[in-house]
mmCIF file of C-alpha atoms and ligand atoms in Angstrom:
data_model
loop_
_atom_site.group_PDB
_atom_site.id
_atom_site.type_symbol
_atom_site.label_atom_id
_atom_site.label_comp_id
_atom_site.label_asym_id
_atom_site.label_seq_id
_atom_site.Cartn_x
_atom_site.Cartn_y
_atom_site.Cartn_z
ATOM 1 C CA UNK W 222 62.128 167.884 62.680
ATOM 2 C CA UNK W 223 60.641 170.656 60.360
ATOM 3 C CA UNK W 224 56.934 170.281 59.404
ATOM 4 C CA UNK W 225 56.187 172.301 56.183
ATOM 5 C CA UNK W 226 52.598 173.605 55.433
ATOM 6 C CA UNK W 227 51.087 173.510 51.816
ATOM 7 C CA UNK W 228 53.981 171.688 50.460
ATOM 8 C CA UNK W 229 54.212 170.969 46.741
ATOM 9 C CA UNK W 230 54.223 167.313 45.803
ATOM 10 C CA UNK W 231 54.948 167.543 42.156
ATOM 11 C CA UNK W 232 58.623 166.336 42.426
ATOM 12 C CA UNK W 233 57.690 163.734 45.069
ATOM 13 C CA UNK W 234 55.433 161.670 42.681
ATOM 14 C CA UNK W 235 56.790 160.119 39.552
ATOM 15 C CA UNK W 236 53.513 161.011 37.691
ATOM 16 C CA UNK W 237 54.449 164.584 38.237
ATOM 17 C CA UNK W 238 50.911 165.691 39.380
ATOM 18 C CA UNK W 239 50.926 169.156 40.737
ATOM 19 C CA UNK W 240 49.183 168.883 44.118
ATOM 20 C CA UNK W 241 50.060 170.075 47.596
ATOM 21 C CA UNK W 242 50.232 168.297 50.941
ATOM 22 C CA UNK W 243 48.666 170.369 53.836
ATOM 23 C CA UNK W 244 51.504 169.233 56.021
ATOM 24 C CA UNK W 245 54.788 167.620 55.035
ATOM 25 C CA UNK W 246 57.824 166.330 56.958
ATOM 26 C CA UNK W 247 60.883 164.235 56.158
ATOM 27 C CA UNK W 248 61.391 161.478 58.694
ATOM 28 C CA UNK W 249 64.560 159.322 59.159
ATOM 29 C CA UNK W 250 64.072 157.651 62.458
ATOM 30 C CA UNK W 251 61.321 156.098 64.519
ATOM 31 C CA UNK W 252 61.464 159.087 66.939
ATOM 32 C CA UNK W 253 60.771 161.529 64.032
ATOM 33 C CA UNK W 254 57.874 159.316 62.898
ATOM 34 C CA UNK W 255 56.477 159.225 66.343
ATOM 35 C CA UNK W 256 56.878 163.069 66.368
ATOM 36 C CA UNK W 257 54.900 163.267 63.103
ATOM 37 C CA UNK W 258 52.047 160.983 64.330
ATOM 38 C CA UNK W 259 51.587 163.261 67.429
ATOM 39 C CA UNK W 260 51.467 166.291 65.367
ATOM 40 C CA UNK W 261 48.701 164.705 62.994
ATOM 41 C CA UNK W 262 46.854 163.693 66.063
ATOM 42 C CA UNK W 263 46.995 167.032 67.521
ATOM 43 C CA UNK W 264 45.823 168.588 64.129
ATOM 44 C CA UNK W 265 43.198 165.837 63.821
ATOM 45 C CA UNK W 266 44.516 164.993 60.201
ATOM 46 C CA UNK W 267 45.263 161.729 58.482
ATOM 47 C CA UNK W 268 48.809 160.695 57.792
ATOM 48 C CA UNK W 269 50.299 159.277 54.619
ATOM 49 C CA UNK W 270 53.638 157.690 54.224
ATOM 50 C CA UNK W 271 55.480 158.301 51.022
ATOM 51 C CA UNK W 272 58.346 156.417 49.785
ATOM 52 C CA UNK W 273 59.596 156.988 46.069
ATOM 53 C CA UNK W 274 56.083 158.123 44.880
ATOM 54 C CA UNK W 275 56.320 155.904 42.217
ATOM 55 C CA UNK W 276 53.072 154.010 42.499
ATOM 56 C CA UNK W 277 50.661 156.800 43.402
ATOM 57 C CA UNK W 278 48.302 158.979 41.503
ATOM 58 C CA UNK W 279 47.176 162.109 43.315
ATOM 59 C CA UNK W 280 43.740 163.205 42.183
ATOM 60 C CA UNK W 281 43.536 166.175 44.751
ATOM 61 C CA UNK W 282 45.481 168.055 47.344
ATOM 62 C CA UNK W 283 46.267 165.840 50.374
ATOM 63 C CA UNK W 284 44.451 167.254 53.453
ATOM 64 C CA UNK W 285 46.754 165.606 56.041
ATOM 65 C CA UNK W 286 50.455 165.082 56.939
ATOM 66 C CA UNK W 287 52.739 163.494 54.470
ATOM 67 C CA UNK W 288 55.828 161.729 55.988
ATOM 68 C CA UNK W 289 58.588 161.082 53.602
ATOM 69 C CA UNK W 290 60.574 158.148 54.832
ATOM 70 C CA UNK W 291 64.255 158.878 54.677
ATOM 71 C CA UNK W 292 66.389 156.081 56.450
ATOM 72 C CA UNK W 293 68.913 154.875 53.822
ATOM 73 C CA UNK W 294 71.090 152.741 56.034
ATOM 74 C CA UNK W 295 72.519 149.563 54.609
ATOM 75 C CA UNK W 296 74.158 146.833 56.637
ATOM 76 C CA UNK W 297 75.310 143.189 56.144
ATOM 77 C CA UNK W 298 73.950 141.476 59.133
ATOM 78 C CA UNK W 299 74.942 137.912 58.437
ATOM 79 C CA UNK W 300 76.755 135.699 56.193
ATOM 80 C CA UNK W 301 77.034 131.917 55.411
ATOM 81 C CA UNK W 302 78.939 130.056 52.624
ATOM 82 C CA UNK W 303 75.858 130.575 50.381
ATOM 83 C CA UNK W 304 74.148 133.696 51.304
ATOM 84 C CA UNK W 305 74.387 137.132 52.783
ATOM 85 C CA UNK W 306 71.678 138.858 54.840
ATOM 86 C CA UNK W 307 71.466 142.630 53.982
ATOM 87 C CA UNK W 308 69.388 145.050 56.026
ATOM 88 C CA UNK W 309 68.316 148.150 54.268
ATOM 89 C CA UNK W 310 66.602 151.283 55.369
ATOM 90 C CA UNK W 311 63.152 152.007 53.880
ATOM 91 C CA UNK W 312 64.300 155.230 52.291
ATOM 92 C CA UNK W 313 67.011 153.802 50.279
ATOM 93 C CA UNK W 314 66.307 154.144 46.557
ATOM 94 C CA UNK W 315 65.434 150.608 45.129
ATOM 95 C CA UNK W 316 67.770 150.692 42.183
ATOM 96 C CA UNK W 317 70.708 152.228 43.994
ATOM 97 C CA UNK W 318 70.273 149.080 46.328
ATOM 98 C CA UNK W 319 70.146 146.756 43.310
ATOM 99 C CA UNK W 320 73.257 148.312 41.826
ATOM 100 C CA UNK W 321 75.218 147.796 45.081
ATOM 101 C CA UNK W 322 74.222 144.221 45.276
ATOM 102 C CA UNK W 323 75.230 143.620 41.594
ATOM 103 C CA UNK W 324 78.623 145.463 42.333
ATOM 104 C CA UNK W 325 79.259 143.275 45.377
ATOM 105 C CA UNK W 326 78.473 139.994 43.671
ATOM 106 C CA UNK W 327 75.313 139.323 45.530
ATOM 107 C CA UNK W 328 72.656 137.679 43.282
ATOM 108 C CA UNK W 329 68.906 137.688 43.507
ATOM 109 C CA UNK W 330 67.559 141.191 42.535
ATOM 110 C CA UNK W 331 69.340 141.909 39.294
ATOM 111 C CA UNK W 332 66.251 141.208 37.188
ATOM 112 C CA UNK W 333 64.580 143.964 39.238
ATOM 113 C CA UNK W 334 66.996 146.655 38.077
ATOM 114 C CA UNK W 335 65.724 150.131 37.344
ATOM 115 C CA UNK W 336 62.223 149.676 39.054
ATOM 116 C CA UNK W 337 61.368 153.081 40.402
ATOM 117 C CA UNK W 338 60.683 153.572 44.117
ATOM 118 C CA UNK W 339 62.174 152.906 47.378
ATOM 119 C CA UNK W 340 63.194 149.684 49.373
ATOM 120 C CA UNK W 341 60.335 150.249 52.051
ATOM 121 C CA UNK W 342 57.768 149.876 49.207
ATOM 122 C CA UNK W 343 59.155 146.801 47.699
ATOM 123 C CA UNK W 344 57.390 144.263 49.921
ATOM 124 C CA UNK W 345 54.096 146.196 49.751
ATOM 125 C CA UNK W 346 53.317 145.179 46.346
ATOM 126 C CA UNK W 347 55.849 142.371 46.177
ATOM 127 C CA UNK W 348 57.606 144.108 43.143
ATOM 128 C CA UNK W 349 58.363 141.818 40.225
ATOM 129 C CA UNK W 350 59.822 141.827 36.762
ATOM 130 C CA UNK W 351 61.439 139.455 34.353
ATOM 131 C CA UNK W 352 60.515 136.155 36.205
ATOM 132 C CA UNK W 353 61.490 137.349 39.603
ATOM 133 C CA UNK W 354 59.552 138.841 42.551
ATOM 134 C CA UNK W 355 61.072 140.208 45.817
ATOM 135 C CA UNK W 356 59.354 137.414 47.899
ATOM 136 C CA UNK W 357 61.948 135.009 46.317
ATOM 137 C CA UNK W 358 64.699 136.864 48.192
ATOM 138 C CA UNK W 359 62.897 138.304 51.093
ATOM 139 C CA UNK W 360 64.103 137.332 54.699
ATOM 140 C CA UNK W 361 62.253 139.724 56.899
ATOM 141 C CA UNK W 362 61.135 143.349 57.654
ATOM 142 C CA UNK W 363 60.745 145.660 60.544
ATOM 143 C CA UNK W 364 57.276 147.143 60.932
ATOM 144 C CA UNK W 365 56.237 149.848 63.260
ATOM 145 C CA UNK W 366 52.501 149.448 64.195
ATOM 146 C CA UNK W 367 51.016 152.943 64.991
ATOM 147 C CA UNK W 368 48.265 151.875 67.369
ATOM 148 C CA UNK W 369 50.286 149.243 69.096
ATOM 149 C CA UNK W 370 53.233 151.548 69.268
ATOM 150 C CA UNK W 371 55.748 148.659 68.826
ATOM 151 C CA UNK W 372 58.088 147.385 66.138
ATOM 152 C CA UNK W 373 57.316 143.890 64.866
ATOM 153 C CA UNK W 374 59.288 141.504 62.642
ATOM 154 C CA UNK W 375 57.591 140.057 59.770
ATOM 155 C CA UNK W 376 59.102 136.977 57.877
ATOM 156 C CA UNK W 377 57.996 135.891 54.427
ATOM 157 C CA UNK W 378 55.203 133.506 55.840
ATOM 158 C CA UNK W 379 53.651 136.464 57.718
ATOM 159 C CA UNK W 380 53.392 138.736 54.647
ATOM 160 C CA UNK W 381 50.785 136.908 52.460
ATOM 161 C CA UNK W 382 52.798 137.702 49.446
ATOM 162 C CA UNK W 383 50.968 137.258 46.110
ATOM 163 C CA UNK W 384 51.145 138.678 42.558
ATOM 164 C CA UNK W 385 51.697 142.406 43.308
ATOM 165 C CA UNK W 386 50.001 141.873 46.589
ATOM 166 C CA UNK W 387 50.787 141.496 50.391
ATOM 167 C CA UNK W 388 49.176 141.942 53.822
ATOM 168 C CA UNK W 389 50.542 145.566 53.829
ATOM 169 C CA UNK W 390 48.013 146.510 51.004
ATOM 170 C CA UNK W 391 45.216 144.648 52.735
ATOM 171 C CA UNK W 392 44.786 144.003 56.406
ATOM 172 C CA UNK W 393 47.691 146.348 57.427
ATOM 173 C CA UNK W 394 47.039 149.147 55.007
ATOM 174 C CA UNK W 395 47.426 152.475 56.733
ATOM 175 C CA UNK W 396 48.160 150.724 60.021
ATOM 176 C CA UNK W 397 51.926 151.206 60.292
ATOM 177 C CA UNK W 398 55.152 151.803 58.548
ATOM 178 C CA UNK W 399 57.957 149.461 57.115
ATOM 179 C CA UNK W 400 61.198 150.745 58.732
ATOM 180 C CA UNK W 401 63.760 148.345 56.945
ATOM 181 C CA UNK W 402 63.824 145.255 54.865
ATOM 182 C CA UNK W 403 66.273 142.326 55.033
ATOM 183 C CA UNK W 404 67.069 140.490 51.858
ATOM 184 C CA UNK W 405 68.748 137.087 51.522
ATOM 185 C CA UNK W 406 71.106 137.262 48.535
ATOM 186 C CA UNK W 407 73.019 134.506 46.866
ATOM 187 C CA UNK W 408 76.860 134.534 46.951
ATOM 188 C CA UNK W 409 76.916 132.152 43.992
ATOM 189 C CA UNK W 410 74.393 133.786 41.713
ATOM 190 C CA UNK W 411 71.657 131.692 39.788
ATOM 191 C CA UNK W 412 70.601 133.684 36.755
ATOM 192 C CA UNK W 413 66.991 133.747 35.830
ATOM 193 C CA UNK W 414 66.767 134.074 31.975
ATOM 194 C CA UNK W 415 63.332 132.447 31.837
ATOM 195 C CA UNK W 416 61.745 135.611 30.425
ATOM 196 C CA UNK W 417 61.943 135.501 26.640
ATOM 197 C CA UNK W 418 62.876 139.255 26.190
ATOM 198 C CA UNK W 419 65.828 138.721 28.511
ATOM 199 C CA UNK W 420 67.274 136.056 26.434
ATOM 200 C CA UNK W 421 66.847 138.319 23.239
ATOM 201 C CA UNK W 422 68.447 141.279 25.088
ATOM 202 C CA UNK W 423 71.448 139.138 26.145
ATOM 203 C CA UNK W 424 71.782 137.855 22.720
ATOM 204 C CA UNK W 425 71.936 141.360 21.235
ATOM 205 C CA UNK W 426 74.698 142.293 23.725
ATOM 206 C CA UNK W 427 76.664 139.193 22.564
ATOM 207 C CA UNK W 428 77.723 138.443 26.248
ATOM 208 C CA UNK W 429 80.217 135.461 26.471
ATOM 209 C CA UNK W 430 79.663 134.449 30.102
ATOM 210 C CA UNK W 431 76.616 135.474 32.092
ATOM 211 C CA UNK W 432 77.277 137.784 34.933
ATOM 212 C CA UNK W 433 75.264 139.983 37.420
ATOM 213 C CA UNK W 434 76.475 143.035 35.424
ATOM 214 C CA UNK W 435 75.210 141.538 32.169
ATOM 215 C CA UNK W 436 71.858 140.587 33.543
ATOM 216 C CA UNK W 437 71.296 144.007 35.081
ATOM 217 C CA UNK W 438 72.321 145.566 31.711
ATOM 218 C CA UNK W 439 69.969 143.485 29.825
ATOM 219 C CA UNK W 440 67.051 144.383 32.012
ATOM 220 C CA UNK W 441 68.093 148.198 31.881
ATOM 221 C CA UNK W 442 68.082 147.815 28.060
ATOM 222 C CA UNK W 443 64.601 146.338 27.899
ATOM 223 C CA UNK W 444 63.148 148.668 30.339
ATOM 224 C CA UNK W 445 64.784 151.772 28.650
ATOM 225 C CA UNK W 446 63.356 150.587 25.207
ATOM 226 C CA UNK W 447 59.848 150.034 26.393
ATOM 227 C CA UNK W 448 59.142 152.068 29.461
ATOM 228 C CA UNK W 449 59.198 155.837 29.761
ATOM 229 C CA UNK W 450 61.655 157.499 32.130
ATOM 230 C CA UNK W 451 59.836 159.129 34.824
ATOM 231 C CA UNK W 452 62.349 161.980 34.832
ATOM 232 C CA UNK W 453 61.299 162.765 31.197
ATOM 233 C CA UNK W 454 57.681 161.684 31.034
ATOM 234 C CA UNK W 455 55.468 161.365 34.177
ATOM 235 C CA UNK W 456 54.307 157.862 34.787
ATOM 236 C CA UNK W 457 53.976 155.015 37.467
ATOM 237 C CA UNK W 458 55.062 152.012 35.397
ATOM 238 C CA UNK W 459 52.087 149.515 34.948
ATOM 239 C CA UNK W 460 48.995 151.355 35.633
ATOM 240 C CA UNK W 461 46.916 148.137 35.652
ATOM 241 C CA UNK W 462 47.561 144.569 37.091
ATOM 242 C CA UNK W 463 47.580 141.636 34.652
ATOM 243 C CA UNK W 464 44.074 140.101 35.346
ATOM 244 C CA UNK W 465 43.782 136.581 36.566
ATOM 245 C CA UNK W 466 40.961 134.486 35.037
ATOM 246 C CA UNK W 467 39.776 130.977 35.314
ATOM 247 C CA UNK W 468 40.905 128.447 32.617
ATOM 248 C CA UNK W 469 37.169 128.231 31.277
ATOM 249 C CA UNK W 470 37.007 131.878 30.723
ATOM 250 C CA UNK W 471 40.539 131.912 29.111
ATOM 251 C CA UNK W 472 39.539 129.007 26.780
ATOM 252 C CA UNK W 473 36.463 130.846 25.648
ATOM 253 C CA UNK W 474 38.468 134.094 25.085
ATOM 254 C CA UNK W 475 41.113 132.248 23.238
ATOM 255 C CA UNK W 476 38.564 130.785 20.894
ATOM 256 C CA UNK W 477 37.275 134.158 20.022
ATOM 257 C CA UNK W 478 40.793 135.834 19.927
ATOM 258 C CA UNK W 479 43.332 133.342 18.991
ATOM 259 C CA UNK W 480 46.199 135.791 19.429
ATOM 260 C CA UNK W 481 45.383 136.252 23.054
ATOM 261 C CA UNK W 482 48.441 136.603 25.168
ATOM 262 C CA UNK W 483 48.245 134.722 28.493
ATOM 263 C CA UNK W 484 50.363 132.713 30.964
ATOM 264 C CA UNK W 485 49.191 129.653 32.849
ATOM 265 C CA UNK W 486 49.516 129.905 36.500
ATOM 266 C CA UNK W 487 50.396 127.157 39.033
ATOM 267 C CA UNK W 488 46.747 127.256 40.409
ATOM 268 C CA UNK W 489 45.286 126.387 36.981
ATOM 269 C CA UNK W 490 44.189 129.981 36.226
ATOM 270 C CA UNK W 491 45.461 132.066 33.584
ATOM 271 C CA UNK W 492 47.131 135.570 33.680
ATOM 272 C CA UNK W 493 46.073 137.729 30.925
ATOM 273 C CA UNK W 494 48.614 140.393 29.477
ATOM 274 C CA UNK W 495 46.720 143.539 30.170
ATOM 275 C CA UNK W 496 49.012 145.370 27.934
ATOM 276 C CA UNK W 497 47.819 143.202 24.957
ATOM 277 C CA UNK W 498 44.132 143.688 25.890
ATOM 278 C CA UNK W 499 44.444 147.462 25.964
ATOM 279 C CA UNK W 500 46.644 147.418 22.931
ATOM 280 C CA UNK W 501 43.924 145.454 20.977
ATOM 281 C CA UNK W 502 41.428 148.413 21.986
ATOM 282 C CA UNK W 503 43.863 150.597 20.055
ATOM 283 C CA UNK W 504 44.848 152.803 22.885
ATOM 284 C CA UNK W 505 48.603 152.654 22.355
ATOM 285 C CA UNK W 506 49.947 156.145 21.721
ATOM 286 C CA UNK W 507 46.508 157.705 22.429
ATOM 287 C CA UNK W 508 46.615 161.280 23.926
ATOM 288 C CA UNK W 509 44.059 163.594 25.509
ATOM 289 C CA UNK W 510 45.434 166.837 26.369
ATOM 290 C CA UNK W 511 48.395 165.909 28.513
ATOM 291 C CA UNK W 512 47.264 162.462 29.660
ATOM 292 C CA UNK W 513 48.123 159.577 27.385
ATOM 293 C CA UNK W 514 48.799 155.843 26.929
ATOM 294 C CA UNK W 515 52.489 155.118 26.191
ATOM 295 C CA UNK W 516 53.126 154.525 22.622
ATOM 296 C CA UNK W 517 55.599 151.529 23.306
ATOM 297 C CA UNK W 518 53.682 149.892 26.183
ATOM 298 C CA UNK W 519 49.930 150.067 26.657
ATOM 299 C CA UNK W 520 50.050 149.213 30.342
ATOM 300 C CA UNK W 521 51.599 152.515 31.129
ATOM 301 C CA UNK W 522 49.615 155.719 31.467
ATOM 302 C CA UNK W 523 51.684 158.907 31.082
ATOM 303 C CA UNK W 524 51.523 162.632 31.966
ATOM 304 C CA UNK W 525 53.051 164.522 29.316
ATOM 305 C CA UNK W 526 53.344 167.688 31.310
ATOM 306 C CA UNK W 527 50.345 169.355 33.069
ATOM 307 C CA UNK W 528 47.683 166.421 33.313
ATOM 308 C CA UNK W 529 45.880 166.512 36.531
ATOM 309 C CA UNK W 530 45.331 163.203 38.474
ATOM 310 C CA UNK W 531 41.630 163.415 37.568
ATOM 311 C CA UNK W 532 42.568 163.551 33.813
ATOM 312 C CA UNK W 533 44.642 160.324 34.193
ATOM 313 C CA UNK W 534 42.026 158.727 36.317
ATOM 314 C CA UNK W 535 39.335 159.564 33.684
ATOM 315 C CA UNK W 536 41.493 158.177 30.923
ATOM 316 C CA UNK W 537 42.010 155.007 32.992
ATOM 317 C CA UNK W 538 38.205 154.577 33.368
ATOM 318 C CA UNK W 539 37.804 154.894 29.663
ATOM 319 C CA UNK W 540 40.516 152.192 29.107
ATOM 320 C CA UNK W 541 38.893 149.802 31.538
ATOM 321 C CA UNK W 542 35.378 150.282 29.938
ATOM 322 C CA UNK W 543 36.698 149.435 26.526
ATOM 323 C CA UNK W 544 38.551 146.354 27.681
ATOM 324 C CA UNK W 545 35.380 145.238 29.545
ATOM 325 C CA UNK W 546 33.209 145.875 26.493
ATOM 326 C CA UNK W 547 35.486 143.996 24.001
ATOM 327 C CA UNK W 548 36.746 141.133 26.253
ATOM 328 C CA UNK W 549 34.408 140.975 29.252
ATOM 329 C CA UNK W 550 37.474 141.445 31.394
ATOM 330 C CA UNK W 551 37.475 143.585 34.577
ATOM 331 C CA UNK W 552 40.839 145.175 35.080
ATOM 332 C CA UNK W 553 42.169 146.367 38.437
ATOM 333 C CA UNK W 554 44.555 149.273 38.969
ATOM 334 C CA UNK W 555 47.866 148.639 40.251
ATOM 335 C CA UNK W 556 48.565 152.253 41.138
ATOM 336 C CA UNK W 557 47.234 153.845 44.467
ATOM 337 C CA UNK W 558 44.618 156.426 43.593
ATOM 338 C CA UNK W 559 44.577 159.085 46.468
HETATM 339 N N1 LIG U 812 51.694 143.475 25.029
HETATM 340 C C1 LIG U 812 51.153 143.971 23.848
HETATM 341 N N2 LIG U 812 51.149 145.434 23.819
HETATM 342 C C2 LIG U 812 51.571 146.200 24.779
HETATM 343 C C3 LIG U 812 52.167 145.664 25.917
HETATM 344 C C4 LIG U 812 52.257 144.249 25.965
HETATM 345 O O1 LIG U 812 50.744 143.241 23.067
HETATM 346 O O2 LIG U 812 51.464 147.414 24.613
HETATM 347 C C5 LIG U 812 51.971 142.060 25.096
HETATM 348 C C6 LIG U 812 53.078 141.575 24.525
HETATM 349 O O3 LIG U 812 52.843 140.544 23.572
HETATM 350 C C7 LIG U 812 53.922 140.744 25.708
HETATM 351 C C8 LIG U 812 52.977 140.611 26.768
HETATM 352 O O4 LIG U 812 51.901 141.605 26.476
HETATM 353 O O5 LIG U 812 54.265 139.534 25.320
HETATM 354 C C9 LIG U 812 53.434 140.962 28.096
HETATM 355 O O6 LIG U 812 54.165 142.276 28.118
HETATM 356 P P1 LIG U 812 55.459 142.618 28.867
HETATM 357 O O7 LIG U 812 56.555 141.449 28.655
HETATM 358 O O8 LIG U 812 55.945 143.959 28.564
HETATM 359 O O9 LIG U 812 55.062 142.421 30.293
HETATM 360 P P2 LIG U 812 53.669 143.066 31.042
HETATM 361 O O10 LIG U 812 52.767 142.006 31.488
HETATM 362 O O11 LIG U 812 53.115 144.171 30.113
HETATM 363 C C10 LIG U 812 54.803 142.913 33.579
HETATM 364 C C11 LIG U 812 54.850 143.868 34.679
HETATM 365 C C12 LIG U 812 55.975 144.753 34.609
HETATM 366 C C13 LIG U 812 57.303 144.178 34.308
HETATM 367 C C14 LIG U 812 57.090 143.310 33.151
HETATM 368 C C15 LIG U 812 58.372 142.415 32.770
HETATM 369 C C16 LIG U 812 52.616 143.915 35.599
HETATM 370 C C17 LIG U 812 51.216 144.723 35.815
HETATM 371 N N3 LIG U 812 53.560 144.521 34.836
HETATM 372 O O12 LIG U 812 54.285 143.828 32.370
HETATM 373 O O13 LIG U 812 55.907 145.489 35.834
HETATM 374 O O14 LIG U 812 58.360 145.102 34.186
HETATM 375 O O15 LIG U 812 55.958 142.302 33.227
HETATM 376 O O16 LIG U 812 58.445 141.326 33.783
HETATM 377 O O17 LIG U 812 52.697 142.780 36.062
HETATM 378 C C18 LIG U 812 55.340 147.598 36.899
HETATM 379 O O18 LIG U 812 54.709 146.728 37.731
HETATM 380 O O19 LIG U 812 55.283 148.803 37.098
HETATM 381 C C19 LIG U 812 55.917 146.843 35.768
HETATM 382 C C20 LIG U 812 56.487 147.679 34.856
#
């Protein structure tokens, strides 16, 4: 395994931030991960695991070892009349995996088409879009715990999945690495068209009979129309989470702002559309140097070319302050700031 020094990370984070990692290595197996950990220990530097780099904002050079996870194996490990269990290496690109599932006729993940990033990161923030979250189709994962030096299996009940949340973002943050994820997919797909814009997109496509391909295409069409392609403009998808507030606070806001966009949750609280809150503060399309707010979706911060992580972070602070001042709502970043 080759370990590089002062390695440029620009092409390894979808924001396209130009920083270096002090040390960098690509790892495809547990042996290589162990080798990397030993190296970092010897050099007395921290270790960061990098997947697709699609949910990270680098604000400075990383003074440690970056391990890029490379395992892309995919294996069908079980099958019943209803389901297939598919085990996927953490380094597989998420959308390549979704595309294969759609091609094979395995349902469940098609609404999550075109989400940037790798399979290994999918459970960390329980990625979700258009009425589906990965927890709905998650079977288990293999986790290598650094200190305990052993591989553990985690089932859904062990992962504390929540909205863009899991145990891997909290108690287990930085403690280990997800090696592979097993998904449980439907052989007879159940289509989730609950999200309004999906219905509209399907109507526009004039699809006769619903299919996995049609669902995937509808999602791709929506995402392409609203979200910037990281290959063209640096970004990390939604920069903020949609804030959850108690009913009383929601009712009070709704009184003041009758157009407020919010969704009632099962626990009685409301999720506010952060995109709407930011939009109302008139940030959409705003640009400061090369840092900006996407013109078609206020939740997405963008790097037009040479913005630094500090530029993006400073802009996000301004956005958060203005939302707090106008609505009294504290927003939380979804993206990891390093
Ligand atoms: N809205 C505005 N202005 C905007 C953006 C949104 O008014 O600039 C309002 C719209 O009225 C819309 C509502 O906000 O009805 C919700 O917007 P949208 O349907 O685009 O969804 P979102 O809440 O902005 C979430 C996820 C996305 C996911 C979509 C679709 C979060 C933080 N974001 O966005 O996930 O693709 O729903 O399910 O939960 C990501 O996590 O990176 C991501 C892109």
